[in-house]
mmCIF file of C-alpha atoms in Angstrom:
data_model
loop_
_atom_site.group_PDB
_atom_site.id
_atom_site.type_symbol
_atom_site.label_atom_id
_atom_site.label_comp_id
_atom_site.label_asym_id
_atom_site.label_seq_id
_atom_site.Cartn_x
_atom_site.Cartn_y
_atom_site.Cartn_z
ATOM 1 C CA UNK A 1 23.635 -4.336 9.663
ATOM 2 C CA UNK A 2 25.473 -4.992 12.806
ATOM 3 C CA UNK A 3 22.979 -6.586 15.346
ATOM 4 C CA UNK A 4 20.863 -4.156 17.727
ATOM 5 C CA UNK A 5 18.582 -3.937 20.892
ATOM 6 C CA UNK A 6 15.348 -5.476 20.447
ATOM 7 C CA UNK A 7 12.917 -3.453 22.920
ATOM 8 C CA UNK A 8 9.217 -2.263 22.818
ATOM 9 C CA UNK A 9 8.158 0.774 24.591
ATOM 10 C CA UNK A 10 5.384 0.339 27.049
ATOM 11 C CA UNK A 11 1.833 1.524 26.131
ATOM 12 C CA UNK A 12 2.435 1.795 22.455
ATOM 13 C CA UNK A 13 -0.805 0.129 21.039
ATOM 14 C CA UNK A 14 -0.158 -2.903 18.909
ATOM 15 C CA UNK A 15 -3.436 -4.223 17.187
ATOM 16 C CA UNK A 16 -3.210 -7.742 16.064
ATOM 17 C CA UNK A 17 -4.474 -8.910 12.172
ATOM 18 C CA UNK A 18 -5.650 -6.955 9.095
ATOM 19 C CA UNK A 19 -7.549 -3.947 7.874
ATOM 20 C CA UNK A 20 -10.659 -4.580 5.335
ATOM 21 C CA UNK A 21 -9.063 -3.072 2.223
ATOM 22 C CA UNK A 22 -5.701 -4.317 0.402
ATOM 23 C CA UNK A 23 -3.843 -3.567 -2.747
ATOM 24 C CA UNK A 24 -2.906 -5.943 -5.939
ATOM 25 C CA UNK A 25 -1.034 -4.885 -8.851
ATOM 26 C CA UNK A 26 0.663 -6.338 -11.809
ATOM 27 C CA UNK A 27 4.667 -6.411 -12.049
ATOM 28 C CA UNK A 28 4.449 -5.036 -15.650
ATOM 29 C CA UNK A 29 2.422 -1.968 -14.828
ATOM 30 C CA UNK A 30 5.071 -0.640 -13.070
ATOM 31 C CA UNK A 31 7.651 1.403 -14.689
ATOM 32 C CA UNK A 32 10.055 1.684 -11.559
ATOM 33 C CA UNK A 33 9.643 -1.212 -8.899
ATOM 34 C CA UNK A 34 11.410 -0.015 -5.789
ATOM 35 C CA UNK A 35 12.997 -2.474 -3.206
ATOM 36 C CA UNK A 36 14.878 -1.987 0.126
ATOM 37 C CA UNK A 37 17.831 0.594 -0.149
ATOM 38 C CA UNK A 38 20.190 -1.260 1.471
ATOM 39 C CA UNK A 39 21.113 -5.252 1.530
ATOM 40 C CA UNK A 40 21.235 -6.439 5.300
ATOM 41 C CA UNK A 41 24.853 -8.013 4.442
ATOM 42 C CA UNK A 42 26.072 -4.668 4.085
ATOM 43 C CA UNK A 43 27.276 -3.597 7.107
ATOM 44 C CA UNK A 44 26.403 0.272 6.452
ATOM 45 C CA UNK A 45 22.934 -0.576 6.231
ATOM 46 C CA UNK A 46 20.081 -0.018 8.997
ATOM 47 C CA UNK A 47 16.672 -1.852 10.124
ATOM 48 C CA UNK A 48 15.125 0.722 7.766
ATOM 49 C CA UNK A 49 17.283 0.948 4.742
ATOM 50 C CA UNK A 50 17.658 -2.975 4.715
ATOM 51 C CA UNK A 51 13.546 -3.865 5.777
ATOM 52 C CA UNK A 52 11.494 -1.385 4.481
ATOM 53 C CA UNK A 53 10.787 -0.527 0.975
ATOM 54 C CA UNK A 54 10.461 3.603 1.619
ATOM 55 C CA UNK A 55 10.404 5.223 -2.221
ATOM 56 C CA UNK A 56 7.266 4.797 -4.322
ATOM 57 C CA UNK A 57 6.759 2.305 -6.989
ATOM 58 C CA UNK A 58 6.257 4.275 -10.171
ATOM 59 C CA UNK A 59 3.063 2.999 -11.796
ATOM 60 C CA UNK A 60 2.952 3.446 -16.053
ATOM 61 C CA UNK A 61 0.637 6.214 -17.014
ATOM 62 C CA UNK A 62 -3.171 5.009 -16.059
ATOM 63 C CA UNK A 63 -2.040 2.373 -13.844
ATOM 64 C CA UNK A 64 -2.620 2.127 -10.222
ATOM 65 C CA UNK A 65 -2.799 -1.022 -7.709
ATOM 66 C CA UNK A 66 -6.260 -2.729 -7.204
ATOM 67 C CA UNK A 67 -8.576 -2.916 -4.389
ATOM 68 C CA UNK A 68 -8.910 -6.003 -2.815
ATOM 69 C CA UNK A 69 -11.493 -6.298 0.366
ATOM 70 C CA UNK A 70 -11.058 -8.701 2.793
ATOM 71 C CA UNK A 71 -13.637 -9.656 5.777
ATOM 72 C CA UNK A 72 -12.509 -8.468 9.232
ATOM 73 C CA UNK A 73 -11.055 -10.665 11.816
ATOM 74 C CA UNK A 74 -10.889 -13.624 9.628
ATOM 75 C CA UNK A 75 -7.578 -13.075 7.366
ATOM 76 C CA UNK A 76 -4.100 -12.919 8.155
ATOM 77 C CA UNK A 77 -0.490 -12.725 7.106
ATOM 78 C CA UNK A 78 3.182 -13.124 8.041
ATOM 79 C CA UNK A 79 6.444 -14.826 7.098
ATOM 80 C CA UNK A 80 8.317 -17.903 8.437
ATOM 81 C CA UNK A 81 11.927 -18.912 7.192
ATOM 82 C CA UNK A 82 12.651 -21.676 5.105
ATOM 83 C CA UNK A 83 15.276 -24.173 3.691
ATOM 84 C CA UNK A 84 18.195 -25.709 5.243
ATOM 85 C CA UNK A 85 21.222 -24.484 7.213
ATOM 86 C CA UNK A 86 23.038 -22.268 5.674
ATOM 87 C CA UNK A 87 20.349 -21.759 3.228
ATOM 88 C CA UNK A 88 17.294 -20.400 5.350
ATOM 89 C CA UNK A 89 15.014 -17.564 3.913
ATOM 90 C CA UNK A 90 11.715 -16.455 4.227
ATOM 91 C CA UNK A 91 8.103 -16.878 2.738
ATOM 92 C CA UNK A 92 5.497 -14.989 3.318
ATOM 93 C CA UNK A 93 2.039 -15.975 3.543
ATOM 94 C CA UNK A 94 -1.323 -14.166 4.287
ATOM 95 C CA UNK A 95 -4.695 -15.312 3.735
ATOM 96 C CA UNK A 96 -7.901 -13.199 3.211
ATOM 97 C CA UNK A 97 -11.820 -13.675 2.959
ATOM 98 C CA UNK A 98 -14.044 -12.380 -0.037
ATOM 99 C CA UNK A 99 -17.568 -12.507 1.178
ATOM 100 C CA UNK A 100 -20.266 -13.421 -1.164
ATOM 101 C CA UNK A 101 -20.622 -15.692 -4.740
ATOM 102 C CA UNK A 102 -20.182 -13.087 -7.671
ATOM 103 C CA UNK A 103 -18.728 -13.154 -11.547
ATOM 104 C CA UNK A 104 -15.831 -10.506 -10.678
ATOM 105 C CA UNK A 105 -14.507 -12.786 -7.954
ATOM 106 C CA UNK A 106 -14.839 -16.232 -9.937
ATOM 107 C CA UNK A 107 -13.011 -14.066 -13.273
ATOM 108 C CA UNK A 108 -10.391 -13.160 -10.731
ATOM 109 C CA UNK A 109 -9.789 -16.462 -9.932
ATOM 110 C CA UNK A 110 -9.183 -17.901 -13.262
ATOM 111 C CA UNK A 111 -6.929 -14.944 -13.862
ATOM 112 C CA UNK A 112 -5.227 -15.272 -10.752
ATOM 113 C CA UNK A 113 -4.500 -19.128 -11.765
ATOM 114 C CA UNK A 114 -1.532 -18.535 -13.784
ATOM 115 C CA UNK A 115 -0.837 -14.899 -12.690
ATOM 116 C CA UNK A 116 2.022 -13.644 -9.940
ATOM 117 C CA UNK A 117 2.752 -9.627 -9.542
ATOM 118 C CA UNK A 118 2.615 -8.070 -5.939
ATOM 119 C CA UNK A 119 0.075 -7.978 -2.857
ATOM 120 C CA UNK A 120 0.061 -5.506 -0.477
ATOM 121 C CA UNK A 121 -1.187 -6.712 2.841
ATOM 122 C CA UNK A 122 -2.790 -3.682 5.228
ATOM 123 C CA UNK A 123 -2.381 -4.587 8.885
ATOM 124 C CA UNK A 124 -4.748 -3.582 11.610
ATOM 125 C CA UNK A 125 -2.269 -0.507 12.502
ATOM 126 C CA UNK A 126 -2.249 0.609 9.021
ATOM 127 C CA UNK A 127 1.179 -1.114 8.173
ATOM 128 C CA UNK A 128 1.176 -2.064 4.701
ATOM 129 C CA UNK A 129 3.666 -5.172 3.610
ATOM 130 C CA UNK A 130 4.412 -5.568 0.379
ATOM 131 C CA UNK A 131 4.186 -9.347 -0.901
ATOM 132 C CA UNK A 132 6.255 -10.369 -3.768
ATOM 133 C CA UNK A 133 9.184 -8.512 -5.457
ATOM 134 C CA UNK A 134 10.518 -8.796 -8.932
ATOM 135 C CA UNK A 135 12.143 -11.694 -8.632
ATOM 136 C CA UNK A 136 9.641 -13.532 -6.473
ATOM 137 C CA UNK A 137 6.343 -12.295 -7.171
ATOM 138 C CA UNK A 138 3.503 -13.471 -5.773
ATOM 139 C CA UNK A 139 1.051 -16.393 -6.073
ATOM 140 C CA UNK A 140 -2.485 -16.361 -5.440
ATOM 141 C CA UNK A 141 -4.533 -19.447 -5.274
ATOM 142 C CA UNK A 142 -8.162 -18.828 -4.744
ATOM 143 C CA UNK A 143 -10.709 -21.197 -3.080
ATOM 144 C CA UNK A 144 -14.813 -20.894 -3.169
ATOM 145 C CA UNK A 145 -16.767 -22.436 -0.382
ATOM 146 C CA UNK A 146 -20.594 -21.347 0.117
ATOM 147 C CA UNK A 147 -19.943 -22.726 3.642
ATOM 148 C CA UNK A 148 -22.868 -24.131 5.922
ATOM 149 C CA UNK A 149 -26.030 -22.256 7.287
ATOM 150 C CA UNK A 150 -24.515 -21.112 10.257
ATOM 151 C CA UNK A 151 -21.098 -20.374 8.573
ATOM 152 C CA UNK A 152 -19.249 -18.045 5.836
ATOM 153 C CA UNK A 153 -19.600 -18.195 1.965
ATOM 154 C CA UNK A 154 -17.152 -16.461 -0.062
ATOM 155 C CA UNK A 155 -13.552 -16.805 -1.397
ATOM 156 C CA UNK A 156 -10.556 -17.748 0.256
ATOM 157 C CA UNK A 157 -7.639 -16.158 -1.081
ATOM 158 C CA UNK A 158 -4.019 -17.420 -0.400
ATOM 159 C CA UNK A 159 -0.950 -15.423 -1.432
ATOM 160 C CA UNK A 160 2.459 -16.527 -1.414
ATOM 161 C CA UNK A 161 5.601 -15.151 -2.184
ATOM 162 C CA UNK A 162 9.215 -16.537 -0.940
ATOM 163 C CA UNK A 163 10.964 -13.464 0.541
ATOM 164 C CA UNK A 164 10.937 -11.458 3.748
ATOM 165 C CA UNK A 165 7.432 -9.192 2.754
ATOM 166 C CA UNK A 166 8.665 -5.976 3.158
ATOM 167 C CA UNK A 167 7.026 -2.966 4.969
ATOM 168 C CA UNK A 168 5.923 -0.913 1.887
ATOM 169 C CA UNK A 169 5.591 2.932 3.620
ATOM 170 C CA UNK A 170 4.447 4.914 0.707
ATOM 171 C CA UNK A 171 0.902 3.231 1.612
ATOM 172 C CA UNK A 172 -1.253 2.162 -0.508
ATOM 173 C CA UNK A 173 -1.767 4.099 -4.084
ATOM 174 C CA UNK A 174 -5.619 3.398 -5.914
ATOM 175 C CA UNK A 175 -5.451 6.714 -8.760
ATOM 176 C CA UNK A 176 -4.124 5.640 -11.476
ATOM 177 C CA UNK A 177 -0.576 7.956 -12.584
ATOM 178 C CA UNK A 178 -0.490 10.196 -15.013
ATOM 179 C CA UNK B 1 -8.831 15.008 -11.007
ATOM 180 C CA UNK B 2 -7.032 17.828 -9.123
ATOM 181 C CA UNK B 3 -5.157 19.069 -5.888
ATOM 182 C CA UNK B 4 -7.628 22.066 -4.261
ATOM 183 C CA UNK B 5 -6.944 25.663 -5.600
ATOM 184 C CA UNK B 6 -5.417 26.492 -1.634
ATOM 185 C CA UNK B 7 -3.452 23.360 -1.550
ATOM 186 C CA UNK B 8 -2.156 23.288 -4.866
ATOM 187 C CA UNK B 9 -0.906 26.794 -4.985
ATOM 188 C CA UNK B 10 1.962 24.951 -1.828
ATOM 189 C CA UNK B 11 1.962 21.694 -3.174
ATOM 190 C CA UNK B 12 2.639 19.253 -6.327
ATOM 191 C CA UNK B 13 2.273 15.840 -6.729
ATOM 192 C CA UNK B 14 5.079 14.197 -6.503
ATOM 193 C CA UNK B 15 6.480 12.132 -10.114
ATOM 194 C CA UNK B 16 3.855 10.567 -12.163
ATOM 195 C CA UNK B 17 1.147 10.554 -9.345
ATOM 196 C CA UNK B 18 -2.079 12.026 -9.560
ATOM 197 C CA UNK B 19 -4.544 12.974 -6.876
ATOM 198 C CA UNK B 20 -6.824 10.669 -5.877
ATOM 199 C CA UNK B 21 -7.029 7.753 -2.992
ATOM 200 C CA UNK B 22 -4.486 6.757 -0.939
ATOM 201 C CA UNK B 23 -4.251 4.748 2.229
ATOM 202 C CA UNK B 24 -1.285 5.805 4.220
ATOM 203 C CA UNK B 25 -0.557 4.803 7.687
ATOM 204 C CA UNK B 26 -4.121 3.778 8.477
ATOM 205 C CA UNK B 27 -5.760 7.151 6.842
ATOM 206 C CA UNK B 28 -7.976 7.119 3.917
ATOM 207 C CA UNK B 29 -6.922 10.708 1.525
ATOM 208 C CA UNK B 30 -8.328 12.022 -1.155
ATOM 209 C CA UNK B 31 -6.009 14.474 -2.261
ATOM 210 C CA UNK B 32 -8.728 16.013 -4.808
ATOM 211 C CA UNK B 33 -10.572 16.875 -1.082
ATOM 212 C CA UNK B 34 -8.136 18.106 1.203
ATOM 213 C CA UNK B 35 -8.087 21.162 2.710
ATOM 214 C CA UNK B 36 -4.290 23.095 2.686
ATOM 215 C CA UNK B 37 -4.509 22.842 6.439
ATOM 216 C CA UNK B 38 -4.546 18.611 6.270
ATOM 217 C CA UNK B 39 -1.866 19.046 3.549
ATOM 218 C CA UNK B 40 0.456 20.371 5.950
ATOM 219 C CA UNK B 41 0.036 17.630 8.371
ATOM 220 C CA UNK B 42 0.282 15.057 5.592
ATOM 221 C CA UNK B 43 3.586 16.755 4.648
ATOM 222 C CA UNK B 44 4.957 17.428 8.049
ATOM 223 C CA UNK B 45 4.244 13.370 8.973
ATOM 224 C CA UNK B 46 6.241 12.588 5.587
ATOM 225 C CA UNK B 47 2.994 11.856 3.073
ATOM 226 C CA UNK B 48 5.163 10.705 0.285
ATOM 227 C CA UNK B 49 2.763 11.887 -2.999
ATOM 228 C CA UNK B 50 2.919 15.724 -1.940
ATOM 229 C CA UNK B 51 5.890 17.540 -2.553
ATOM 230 C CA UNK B 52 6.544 21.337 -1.630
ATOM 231 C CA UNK B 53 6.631 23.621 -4.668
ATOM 232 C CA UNK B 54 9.407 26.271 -5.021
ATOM 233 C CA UNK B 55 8.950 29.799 -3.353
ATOM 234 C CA UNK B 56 8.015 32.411 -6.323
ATOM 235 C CA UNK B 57 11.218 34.882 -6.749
ATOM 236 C CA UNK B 58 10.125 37.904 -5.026
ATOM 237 C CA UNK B 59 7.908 40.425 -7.896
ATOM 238 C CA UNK B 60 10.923 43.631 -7.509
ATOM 239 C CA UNK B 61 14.102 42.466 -7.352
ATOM 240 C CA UNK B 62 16.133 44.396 -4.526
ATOM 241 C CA UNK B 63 18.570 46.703 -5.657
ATOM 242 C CA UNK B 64 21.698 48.210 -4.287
ATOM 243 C CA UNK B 65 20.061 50.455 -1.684
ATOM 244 C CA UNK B 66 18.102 47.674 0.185
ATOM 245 C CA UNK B 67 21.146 45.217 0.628
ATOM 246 C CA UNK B 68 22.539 48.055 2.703
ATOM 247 C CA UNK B 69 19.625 48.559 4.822
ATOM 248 C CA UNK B 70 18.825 51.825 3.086
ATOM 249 C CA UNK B 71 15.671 53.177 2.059
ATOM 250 C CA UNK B 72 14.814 52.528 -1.457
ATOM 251 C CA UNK B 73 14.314 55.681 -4.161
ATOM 252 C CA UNK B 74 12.249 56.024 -6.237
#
């Protein structure tokens, strides 16, 4: 991709942080794993071919991604390159809050300890970012704090994933295929 | 689980994907609950699970007489 005006059109709304509800699934359940059409070193290639991931994963029969809720207004995600000249990249990061002290979140943890597939991340405007790909997946590392009297108790989950986390479009997919 | 009788007579899921939940662009849908009206904007925005299904031949195939405009006989 050549490079290309940067604008913003006045009045569009623009929402900062996260939605409530996000998506985990495992690499293995998925029978087709999509990616961006288009490399950005190709030159034919556009913001959307090259950024966004715009086809579908296709989940194996029964499979489906996983609901993952995350307390308002306190997560948050994004990317930030890395390495050294002539070697930079990106990593994504995004951070979101479990509420509560329950056996389903403490399993998850210990499953999540030596785990890595893909997190999709749903932004406040309903932009979903996928986290992880098949040769970076992602890592989640989760932390439990009951937090003070006057504070928040619940799970802090971190997900990382080296990679520019691309805007998944198809959404967000919780039935599992048939 | 399954599309609505009005919707799915228009639409199929599209590959392996069933109806059900699906969080697209900030909306929650439950395909198994839509009505064909919703469909249609789901499809016209570019929903990416529903898929149009192909227009059913017409029942009495037109002969000669109706290619040229004319009356047909019985």
């Amino acid at each position: 991709m050549d490079l290309q005006d940067l604008l913003h059109v006045n009045g569009v709304p623009n929402p900062s942080g996260l939605a409530t509800l996000h998506g985990v699934a495992n690499i293995e359940d998925i029978t087709t794993l999509q990616a961006p059409a288009a490399q950005i070193g190709d030159l034919a290639s556009t913001a959307i071919t090259a950024a966004t991931i715009a086809t579908a994963h296709v989940f194996a029969t029964g499979k489906c991604m996983h609901k993952l809720y995350g307390t308002q207004n306190k997560g948050k995600g994004g990317y930030a390159p890395v390495g050294e000249v002539d070697s930079e990249a990106q990593k994504g990061t995004a951070e979101l809050y479990h509420p509560g002290s329950k056996a389903t979140a403490d399993a998850l943890a210990l499953k999540y300890t030596n785990w890595s597939g893909l997190v999709f991340i749903a932004e406040a405007d309903g932009t979903i970012r996928q986290y992880g790909s098949a040769a970076f997946p992602a890592r989640i590392k989760v932390t439990y704090d009951t937090g003070t009297n006057e504070g928040y108790k619940g799970y802090k989950i971190d997900v990382m994933a080296y990679g520019l986390p691309f805007i998944y479009t198809p959404g967000l997919n919780f039935t599992p295929a048939v | 689980m399954k599309l609505p009788e009005e919707v799915a007579a228009k639409y199929a899921m599209e590959g392996n994907h069933a109806p059900g939940e699906y969080h697209w662009r900030g909306q929650v849908v439950k395909l198994q609950h839509i009505s064909l009206e919703h469909a249609d904007r789901l499809f016209d925005a570019g929903f990416p699970y529903l898929v149009l299904k192909p227009k059913a031949e017409s029942a009495k195939p037109k002969g000669k007489t109706a290619a040229l405009g004319l009356p047909e006989q019985e």
